Amino acid sequence: MDEKILELKKIIDDSDNIVFFGGAGVSTESNIPDFRSVDGLYNMKYKYSPEAILSRTFYREHTEEFYEFYRDKMIFPDAKPNKAHLALAKLEEMGKLKAVVTQNIDGLHQMAGSKNVFELHGSIYRNYCQDCGKAYDGIDIILNSEGVPRCECGGKIKPDVVLYEEGLDHKLLANAIKSIMAADVLIIGGTSLAVYPAAGLIDYFKGSKLVLINKEETPQDSKADLVIRDSIGKVLSQVVE
Ligand code: CNA
């Protein structure tokens, strides 16, 4: 086993108070593209950047185009949890991992069996009517509609995902911060740490070991006790059997 993987294994073996903070890179091995790596959404041919399309202004002014992109690029109905999601669920089951704080909206952590998941940016599996507030669970209502999905009352249905220019849910944010503050080990993985305020949450960590697993360099690498620049599924599946 590689030296760094052995070091991570020891950190995990020695702690029963771990929190994981992750992003889109956790799901690329489930074939969901992230925004920033070489084969991420940024490098595909779109008229606008993902951030522009997934903004509140764009949603309001070009709702139909928003949905075109959203159906095509944000919903992956066949995606299955990968080795990273499964390893994290296992660590929670073993009583070692206390929470997953994720920027992802794909629901794959829960699908893998994780229970305590803070979805900072919401979930594609929840939607609601902007007029009457009726909740629509699941992705079928979006996938089986054309153009702008409508509620039975006629109102627009909006996904319960946090768009750029929108704030995070206060209670959820406070609970995610609380879990990070209480952790002894924080493992950060599959995130460019470029999207705020989510990326700022790691500043609340006061524990003993900060681990960063990411394919590319991040602005926070220098703060970490251990940096592993590799695929997160490959790394976590080696340390969690
Ligand atoms: P990002 O900015 O796209 O960065 C992803 C990072 O992960 C990059 O630095 C990559 O190098 C790295 N990476 C990619 N694959 C792997 C891998 N297999 N192992 C290790 N590292 C890898 O994504 P962030 O999450 O940091 O950005 C925040 C945005 C992207 C959030 O608002 C998300 O909601 C949004 N997003 C979510 C999904 C999803 O739910 N799966 C998909 C695409 C974008």
mmCIF file with all atom_site columns, N, CA, C and O and ligand atoms in Angstrom, residues 23-25 27-29 32-37 103-106 121 164 190-193 195 214-216 230-232, ligand 1:
data_model
loop_
_atom_site.group_PDB
_atom_site.id
_atom_site.type_symbol
_atom_site.label_atom_id
_atom_site.label_alt_id
_atom_site.label_comp_id
_atom_site.label_asym_id
_atom_site.label_entity_id
_atom_site.label_seq_id
_atom_site.pdbx_PDB_ins_code
_atom_site.Cartn_x
_atom_site.Cartn_y
_atom_site.Cartn_z
_atom_site.occupancy
_atom_site.B_iso_or_equiv
_atom_site.pdbx_formal_charge
_atom_site.auth_seq_id
_atom_site.auth_comp_id
_atom_site.auth_asym_id
_atom_site.auth_atom_id
_atom_site.pdbx_PDB_model_num
ATOM   1   N N   . GLY A 1 23  ? -17.605 17.233 -2.748  1.00 0.00 ? 23  GLY A N   1
ATOM   2   C CA  . GLY A 1 23  ? -18.227 17.941 -3.866  1.00 0.00 ? 23  GLY A CA  1
ATOM   3   C C   . GLY A 1 23  ? -18.375 17.057 -5.082  1.00 0.00 ? 23  GLY A C   1
ATOM   4   O O   . GLY A 1 23  ? -18.332 15.814 -4.974  1.00 0.00 ? 23  GLY A O   1
ATOM   5   N N   . ALA A 1 24  ? -18.507 17.699 -6.228  1.00 0.00 ? 24  ALA A N   1
ATOM   6   C CA  . ALA A 1 24  ? -18.851 17.001 -7.466  1.00 0.00 ? 24  ALA A CA  1
ATOM   7   C C   . ALA A 1 24  ? -17.862 15.883 -7.832  1.00 0.00 ? 24  ALA A C   1
ATOM   8   O O   . ALA A 1 24  ? -18.244 14.894 -8.461  1.00 0.00 ? 24  ALA A O   1
ATOM   9   N N   . GLY A 1 25  ? -16.593 16.022 -7.408  1.00 0.00 ? 25  GLY A N   1
ATOM   10  C CA  . GLY A 1 25  ? -15.593 15.001 -7.718  1.00 0.00 ? 25  GLY A CA  1
ATOM   11  C C   . GLY A 1 25  ? -15.906 13.650 -7.086  1.00 0.00 ? 25  GLY A C   1
ATOM   12  O O   . GLY A 1 25  ? -15.409 12.614 -7.536  1.00 0.00 ? 25  GLY A O   1
ATOM   13  N N   . SER A 1 27  ? -18.695 12.242 -7.272  1.00 0.00 ? 27  SER A N   1
ATOM   14  C CA  . SER A 1 27  ? -19.646 11.537 -8.143  1.00 0.00 ? 27  SER A CA  1
ATOM   15  C C   . SER A 1 27  ? -19.160 11.347 -9.579  1.00 0.00 ? 27  SER A C   1
ATOM   16  O O   . SER A 1 27  ? -19.867 10.759 -10.383 1.00 0.00 ? 27  SER A O   1
ATOM   17  N N   . THR A 1 28  ? -17.947 11.813 -9.900  1.00 0.00 ? 28  THR A N   1
ATOM   18  C CA  . THR A 1 28  ? -17.485 11.632 -11.291 1.00 0.00 ? 28  THR A CA  1
ATOM   19  C C   . THR A 1 28  ? -17.285 10.148 -11.612 1.00 0.00 ? 28  THR A C   1
ATOM   20  O O   . THR A 1 28  ? -17.466 9.730  -12.754 1.00 0.00 ? 28  THR A O   1
ATOM   21  N N   . GLU A 1 29  ? -16.939 9.360  -10.589 1.00 0.00 ? 29  GLU A N   1
ATOM   22  C CA  . GLU A 1 29  ? -16.773 7.919  -10.834 1.00 0.00 ? 29  GLU A CA  1
ATOM   23  C C   . GLU A 1 29  ? -18.125 7.210  -10.970 1.00 0.00 ? 29  GLU A C   1
ATOM   24  O O   . GLU A 1 29  ? -18.183 6.013  -11.241 1.00 0.00 ? 29  GLU A O   1
ATOM   25  N N   . ILE A 1 32  ? -21.095 11.151 -13.370 1.00 0.00 ? 32  ILE A N   1
ATOM   26  C CA  . ILE A 1 32  ? -21.741 12.467 -13.343 1.00 0.00 ? 32  ILE A CA  1
ATOM   27  C C   . ILE A 1 32  ? -20.618 13.496 -13.464 1.00 0.00 ? 32  ILE A C   1
ATOM   28  O O   . ILE A 1 32  ? -19.729 13.526 -12.609 1.00 0.00 ? 32  ILE A O   1
ATOM   29  N N   . PRO A 1 33  ? -20.609 14.288 -14.527 1.00 0.00 ? 33  PRO A N   1
ATOM   30  C CA  . PRO A 1 33  ? -19.487 15.217 -14.693 1.00 0.00 ? 33  PRO A CA  1
ATOM   31  C C   . PRO A 1 33  ? -19.459 16.311 -13.625 1.00 0.00 ? 33  PRO A C   1
ATOM   32  O O   . PRO A 1 33  ? -20.519 16.746 -13.162 1.00 0.00 ? 33  PRO A O   1
ATOM   33  N N   . ASP A 1 34  ? -18.249 16.716 -13.221 1.00 0.00 ? 34  ASP A N   1
ATOM   34  C CA  . ASP A 1 34  ? -18.152 17.863 -12.309 1.00 0.00 ? 34  ASP A CA  1
ATOM   35  C C   . ASP A 1 34  ? -18.102 19.135 -13.146 1.00 0.00 ? 34  ASP A C   1
ATOM   36  O O   . ASP A 1 34  ? -18.331 19.095 -14.354 1.00 0.00 ? 34  ASP A O   1
ATOM   37  N N   . PHE A 1 35  ? -17.825 20.270 -12.521 1.00 0.00 ? 35  PHE A N   1
ATOM   38  C CA  . PHE A 1 35  ? -17.775 21.525 -13.278 1.00 0.00 ? 35  PHE A CA  1
ATOM   39  C C   . PHE A 1 35  ? -16.372 21.822 -13.804 1.00 0.00 ? 35  PHE A C   1
ATOM   40  O O   . PHE A 1 35  ? -16.202 22.431 -14.823 1.00 0.00 ? 35  PHE A O   1
ATOM   41  N N   . ARG A 1 36  ? -15.353 21.411 -13.020 1.00 0.00 ? 36  ARG A N   1
ATOM   42  C CA  . ARG A 1 36  ? -14.049 21.992 -13.278 1.00 0.00 ? 36  ARG A CA  1
ATOM   43  C C   . ARG A 1 36  ? -12.952 21.108 -13.840 1.00 0.00 ? 36  ARG A C   1
ATOM   44  O O   . ARG A 1 36  ? -11.996 21.618 -14.405 1.00 0.00 ? 36  ARG A O   1
ATOM   45  N N   . SER A 1 37  ? -13.011 19.786 -13.678 1.00 0.00 ? 37  SER A N   1
ATOM   46  C CA  . SER A 1 37  ? -11.858 19.029 -14.179 1.00 0.00 ? 37  SER A CA  1
ATOM   47  C C   . SER A 1 37  ? -11.903 18.929 -15.708 1.00 0.00 ? 37  SER A C   1
ATOM   48  O O   . SER A 1 37  ? -12.854 19.377 -16.341 1.00 0.00 ? 37  SER A O   1
ATOM   49  N N   . GLN A 1 103 ? -21.759 19.179 -1.249  1.00 0.00 ? 103 GLN A N   1
ATOM   50  C CA  . GLN A 1 103 ? -22.236 20.237 -2.153  1.00 0.00 ? 103 GLN A CA  1
ATOM   51  C C   . GLN A 1 103 ? -23.028 19.601 -3.290  1.00 0.00 ? 103 GLN A C   1
ATOM   52  O O   . GLN A 1 103 ? -23.570 20.290 -4.141  1.00 0.00 ? 103 GLN A O   1
ATOM   53  N N   . ASN A 1 104 ? -23.068 18.270 -3.317  1.00 0.00 ? 104 ASN A N   1
ATOM   54  C CA  . ASN A 1 104 ? -23.739 17.584 -4.428  1.00 0.00 ? 104 ASN A CA  1
ATOM   55  C C   . ASN A 1 104 ? -25.248 17.544 -4.250  1.00 0.00 ? 104 ASN A C   1
ATOM   56  O O   . ASN A 1 104 ? -25.765 17.577 -3.130  1.00 0.00 ? 104 ASN A O   1
ATOM   57  N N   . ILE A 1 105 ? -25.917 17.424 -5.381  1.00 0.00 ? 105 ILE A N   1
ATOM   58  C CA  . ILE A 1 105 ? -27.383 17.448 -5.374  1.00 0.00 ? 105 ILE A CA  1
ATOM   59  C C   . ILE A 1 105 ? -27.934 16.139 -5.919  1.00 0.00 ? 105 ILE A C   1
ATOM   60  O O   . ILE A 1 105 ? -29.108 16.036 -6.229  1.00 0.00 ? 105 ILE A O   1
ATOM   61  N N   . ASP A 1 106 ? -27.049 15.132 -6.059  1.00 0.00 ? 106 ASP A N   1
ATOM   62  C CA  . ASP A 1 106 ? -27.427 13.917 -6.782  1.00 0.00 ? 106 ASP A CA  1
ATOM   63  C C   . ASP A 1 106 ? -27.997 12.794 -5.919  1.00 0.00 ? 106 ASP A C   1
ATOM   64  O O   . ASP A 1 106 ? -28.394 11.745 -6.439  1.00 0.00 ? 106 ASP A O   1
ATOM   65  N N   . HIS A 1 121 ? -26.464 22.165 -0.994  1.00 0.00 ? 121 HIS A N   1
ATOM   66  C CA  . HIS A 1 121 ? -27.054 22.770 -2.198  1.00 0.00 ? 121 HIS A CA  1
ATOM   67  C C   . HIS A 1 121 ? -28.368 22.119 -2.614  1.00 0.00 ? 121 HIS A C   1
ATOM   68  O O   . HIS A 1 121 ? -28.798 22.267 -3.751  1.00 0.00 ? 121 HIS A O   1
ATOM   69  N N   . TYR A 1 164 ? -27.007 29.613 -7.968  1.00 0.00 ? 164 TYR A N   1
ATOM   70  C CA  . TYR A 1 164 ? -26.085 30.718 -7.720  1.00 0.00 ? 164 TYR A CA  1
ATOM   71  C C   . TYR A 1 164 ? -26.927 31.977 -7.512  1.00 0.00 ? 164 TYR A C   1
ATOM   72  O O   . TYR A 1 164 ? -27.981 32.123 -8.110  1.00 0.00 ? 164 TYR A O   1
ATOM   73  N N   . GLY A 1 190 ? -12.895 15.551 -3.502  1.00 0.00 ? 190 GLY A N   1
ATOM   74  C CA  . GLY A 1 190 ? -13.636 15.772 -4.738  1.00 0.00 ? 190 GLY A CA  1
ATOM   75  C C   . GLY A 1 190 ? -14.264 17.141 -4.836  1.00 0.00 ? 190 GLY A C   1
ATOM   76  O O   . GLY A 1 190 ? -15.368 17.289 -5.340  1.00 0.00 ? 190 GLY A O   1
ATOM   77  N N   . THR A 1 191 ? -13.554 18.139 -4.355  1.00 0.00 ? 191 THR A N   1
ATOM   78  C CA  . THR A 1 191 ? -14.082 19.504 -4.467  1.00 0.00 ? 191 THR A CA  1
ATOM   79  C C   . THR A 1 191 ? -12.956 20.477 -4.780  1.00 0.00 ? 191 THR A C   1
ATOM   80  O O   . THR A 1 191 ? -11.859 20.356 -4.224  1.00 0.00 ? 191 THR A O   1
ATOM   81  N N   . SER A 1 192 ? -13.253 21.424 -5.671  1.00 0.00 ? 192 SER A N   1
ATOM   82  C CA  . SER A 1 192 ? -12.243 22.421 -6.034  1.00 0.00 ? 192 SER A CA  1
ATOM   83  C C   . SER A 1 192 ? -12.120 23.473 -4.939  1.00 0.00 ? 192 SER A C   1
ATOM   84  O O   . SER A 1 192 ? -11.230 24.306 -4.974  1.00 0.00 ? 192 SER A O   1
ATOM   85  N N   . LEU A 1 193 ? -13.023 23.456 -3.973  1.00 0.00 ? 193 LEU A N   1
ATOM   86  C CA  . LEU A 1 193 ? -13.082 24.443 -2.878  1.00 0.00 ? 193 LEU A CA  1
ATOM   87  C C   . LEU A 1 193 ? -13.121 25.864 -3.446  1.00 0.00 ? 193 LEU A C   1
ATOM   88  O O   . LEU A 1 193 ? -12.493 26.784 -2.925  1.00 0.00 ? 193 LEU A O   1
ATOM   89  N N   . VAL A 1 195 ? -16.313 27.197 -4.547  1.00 0.00 ? 195 VAL A N   1
ATOM   90  C CA  . VAL A 1 195 ? -17.662 27.743 -4.456  1.00 0.00 ? 195 VAL A CA  1
ATOM   91  C C   . VAL A 1 195 ? -17.994 28.120 -3.001  1.00 0.00 ? 195 VAL A C   1
ATOM   92  O O   . VAL A 1 195 ? -18.004 27.266 -2.119  1.00 0.00 ? 195 VAL A O   1
ATOM   93  N N   . ASN A 1 214 ? -8.039  14.989 -3.576  1.00 0.00 ? 214 ASN A N   1
ATOM   94  C CA  . ASN A 1 214 ? -8.575  15.613 -4.783  1.00 0.00 ? 214 ASN A CA  1
ATOM   95  C C   . ASN A 1 214 ? -7.621  15.371 -5.941  1.00 0.00 ? 214 ASN A C   1
ATOM   96  O O   . ASN A 1 214 ? -6.414  15.331 -5.749  1.00 0.00 ? 214 ASN A O   1
ATOM   97  N N   . LYS A 1 215 ? -8.184  15.225 -7.126  1.00 0.00 ? 215 LYS A N   1
ATOM   98  C CA  . LYS A 1 215 ? -7.331  14.959 -8.291  1.00 0.00 ? 215 LYS A CA  1
ATOM   99  C C   . LYS A 1 215 ? -6.434  16.144 -8.623  1.00 0.00 ? 215 LYS A C   1
ATOM   100 O O   . LYS A 1 215 ? -5.329  15.971 -9.094  1.00 0.00 ? 215 LYS A O   1
ATOM   101 N N   . GLU A 1 216 ? -6.970  17.355 -8.387  1.00 0.00 ? 216 GLU A N   1
ATOM   102 C CA  . GLU A 1 216 ? -6.193  18.545 -8.719  1.00 0.00 ? 216 GLU A CA  1
ATOM   103 C C   . GLU A 1 216 ? -5.861  19.312 -7.448  1.00 0.00 ? 216 GLU A C   1
ATOM   104 O O   . GLU A 1 216 ? -6.505  19.116 -6.420  1.00 0.00 ? 216 GLU A O   1
ATOM   105 N N   . ASP A 1 230 ? -5.394  12.009 -5.913  1.00 0.00 ? 230 ASP A N   1
ATOM   106 C CA  . ASP A 1 230 ? -5.771  10.784 -6.628  1.00 0.00 ? 230 ASP A CA  1
ATOM   107 C C   . ASP A 1 230 ? -7.283  10.682 -6.674  1.00 0.00 ? 230 ASP A C   1
ATOM   108 O O   . ASP A 1 230 ? -7.990  11.526 -6.119  1.00 0.00 ? 230 ASP A O   1
ATOM   109 N N   . SER A 1 231 ? -7.760  9.625  -7.286  1.00 0.00 ? 231 SER A N   1
ATOM   110 C CA  . SER A 1 231 ? -9.204  9.431  -7.396  1.00 0.00 ? 231 SER A CA  1
ATOM   111 C C   . SER A 1 231 ? -9.778  8.978  -6.048  1.00 0.00 ? 231 SER A C   1
ATOM   112 O O   . SER A 1 231 ? -9.261  8.067  -5.392  1.00 0.00 ? 231 SER A O   1
ATOM   113 N N   . ILE A 1 232 ? -10.855 9.636  -5.627  1.00 0.00 ? 232 ILE A N   1
ATOM   114 C CA  . ILE A 1 232 ? -11.361 9.423  -4.270  1.00 0.00 ? 232 ILE A CA  1
ATOM   115 C C   . ILE A 1 232 ? -11.933 8.019  -4.062  1.00 0.00 ? 232 ILE A C   1
ATOM   116 O O   . ILE A 1 232 ? -11.790 7.433  -2.990  1.00 0.00 ? 232 ILE A O   1
HETATM 117 P P1  . CNA B 2 .   ? -16.023 21.304 -8.920  1.00 0.00 ? 1   CNA B P1  1
HETATM 118 O O1  . CNA B 2 .   ? -15.695 22.747 -8.785  1.00 0.00 ? 1   CNA B O1  1
HETATM 119 O O2  . CNA B 2 .   ? -16.504 20.812 -10.238 1.00 0.00 ? 1   CNA B O2  1
HETATM 120 O O3  . CNA B 2 .   ? -14.688 20.533 -8.533  1.00 0.00 ? 1   CNA B O3  1
HETATM 121 C C1  . CNA B 2 .   ? -14.588 19.150 -8.537  1.00 0.00 ? 1   CNA B C1  1
HETATM 122 C C2  . CNA B 2 .   ? -13.194 18.774 -8.090  1.00 0.00 ? 1   CNA B C2  1
HETATM 123 O O4  . CNA B 2 .   ? -13.157 17.369 -7.940  1.00 0.00 ? 1   CNA B O4  1
HETATM 124 C C3  . CNA B 2 .   ? -12.095 19.156 -9.081  1.00 0.00 ? 1   CNA B C3  1
HETATM 125 O O5  . CNA B 2 .   ? -11.066 19.838 -8.380  1.00 0.00 ? 1   CNA B O5  1
HETATM 126 C C4  . CNA B 2 .   ? -11.592 17.807 -9.604  1.00 0.00 ? 1   CNA B C4  1
HETATM 127 O O6  . CNA B 2 .   ? -10.214 17.785 -9.812  1.00 0.00 ? 1   CNA B O6  1
HETATM 128 C C5  . CNA B 2 .   ? -11.959 16.857 -8.506  1.00 0.00 ? 1   CNA B C5  1
HETATM 129 N N1  . CNA B 2 .   ? -12.273 15.499 -8.944  1.00 0.00 ? 1   CNA B N1  1
HETATM 130 C C6  . CNA B 2 .   ? -13.006 15.112 -10.021 1.00 0.00 ? 1   CNA B C6  1
HETATM 131 N N2  . CNA B 2 .   ? -13.150 13.778 -10.032 1.00 0.00 ? 1   CNA B N2  1
HETATM 132 C C7  . CNA B 2 .   ? -12.463 13.320 -8.948  1.00 0.00 ? 1   CNA B C7  1
HETATM 133 C C8  . CNA B 2 .   ? -12.227 12.027 -8.424  1.00 0.00 ? 1   CNA B C8  1
HETATM 134 N N3  . CNA B 2 .   ? -12.730 10.938 -9.001  1.00 0.00 ? 1   CNA B N3  1
HETATM 135 N N4  . CNA B 2 .   ? -11.493 11.915 -7.279  1.00 0.00 ? 1   CNA B N4  1
HETATM 136 C C9  . CNA B 2 .   ? -10.965 13.021 -6.681  1.00 0.00 ? 1   CNA B C9  1
HETATM 137 N N5  . CNA B 2 .   ? -11.158 14.268 -7.150  1.00 0.00 ? 1   CNA B N5  1
HETATM 138 C C10 . CNA B 2 .   ? -11.901 14.415 -8.257  1.00 0.00 ? 1   CNA B C10 1
HETATM 139 O O7  . CNA B 2 .   ? -17.055 20.807 -7.850  1.00 0.00 ? 1   CNA B O7  1
HETATM 140 P P2  . CNA B 2 .   ? -17.417 21.392 -6.424  1.00 0.00 ? 1   CNA B P2  1
HETATM 141 O O8  . CNA B 2 .   ? -18.351 20.440 -5.815  1.00 0.00 ? 1   CNA B O8  1
HETATM 142 O O9  . CNA B 2 .   ? -16.204 21.810 -5.702  1.00 0.00 ? 1   CNA B O9  1
HETATM 143 O O10 . CNA B 2 .   ? -18.180 22.709 -6.883  1.00 0.00 ? 1   CNA B O10 1
HETATM 144 C C11 . CNA B 2 .   ? -19.254 23.038 -6.357  1.00 0.00 ? 1   CNA B C11 1
HETATM 145 C C12 . CNA B 2 .   ? -20.502 22.964 -7.260  1.00 0.00 ? 1   CNA B C12 1
HETATM 146 C C13 . CNA B 2 .   ? -20.580 21.908 -8.304  1.00 0.00 ? 1   CNA B C13 1
HETATM 147 C C14 . CNA B 2 .   ? -21.570 22.602 -6.289  1.00 0.00 ? 1   CNA B C14 1
HETATM 148 O O11 . CNA B 2 .   ? -22.465 23.652 -6.252  1.00 0.00 ? 1   CNA B O11 1
HETATM 149 C C15 . CNA B 2 .   ? -22.259 21.349 -6.809  1.00 0.00 ? 1   CNA B C15 1
HETATM 150 O O12 . CNA B 2 .   ? -23.623 21.422 -6.532  1.00 0.00 ? 1   CNA B O12 1
HETATM 151 C C16 . CNA B 2 .   ? -21.994 21.375 -8.274  1.00 0.00 ? 1   CNA B C16 1
HETATM 152 N N6  . CNA B 2 .   ? -22.132 20.081 -8.978  1.00 0.00 ? 1   CNA B N6  1
HETATM 153 C C17 . CNA B 2 .   ? -22.699 18.996 -8.388  1.00 0.00 ? 1   CNA B C17 1
HETATM 154 C C18 . CNA B 2 .   ? -22.805 17.792 -9.065  1.00 0.00 ? 1   CNA B C18 1
HETATM 155 C C19 . CNA B 2 .   ? -23.420 16.604 -8.390  1.00 0.00 ? 1   CNA B C19 1
HETATM 156 O O13 . CNA B 2 .   ? -24.340 16.747 -7.603  1.00 0.00 ? 1   CNA B O13 1
HETATM 157 N N7  . CNA B 2 .   ? -22.895 15.409 -8.658  1.00 0.00 ? 1   CNA B N7  1
HETATM 158 C C20 . CNA B 2 .   ? -22.307 17.693 -10.368 1.00 0.00 ? 1   CNA B C20 1
HETATM 159 C C21 . CNA B 2 .   ? -21.738 18.837 -10.962 1.00 0.00 ? 1   CNA B C21 1
HETATM 160 C C22 . CNA B 2 .   ? -21.647 20.019 -10.249 1.00 0.00 ? 1   CNA B C22 1
#
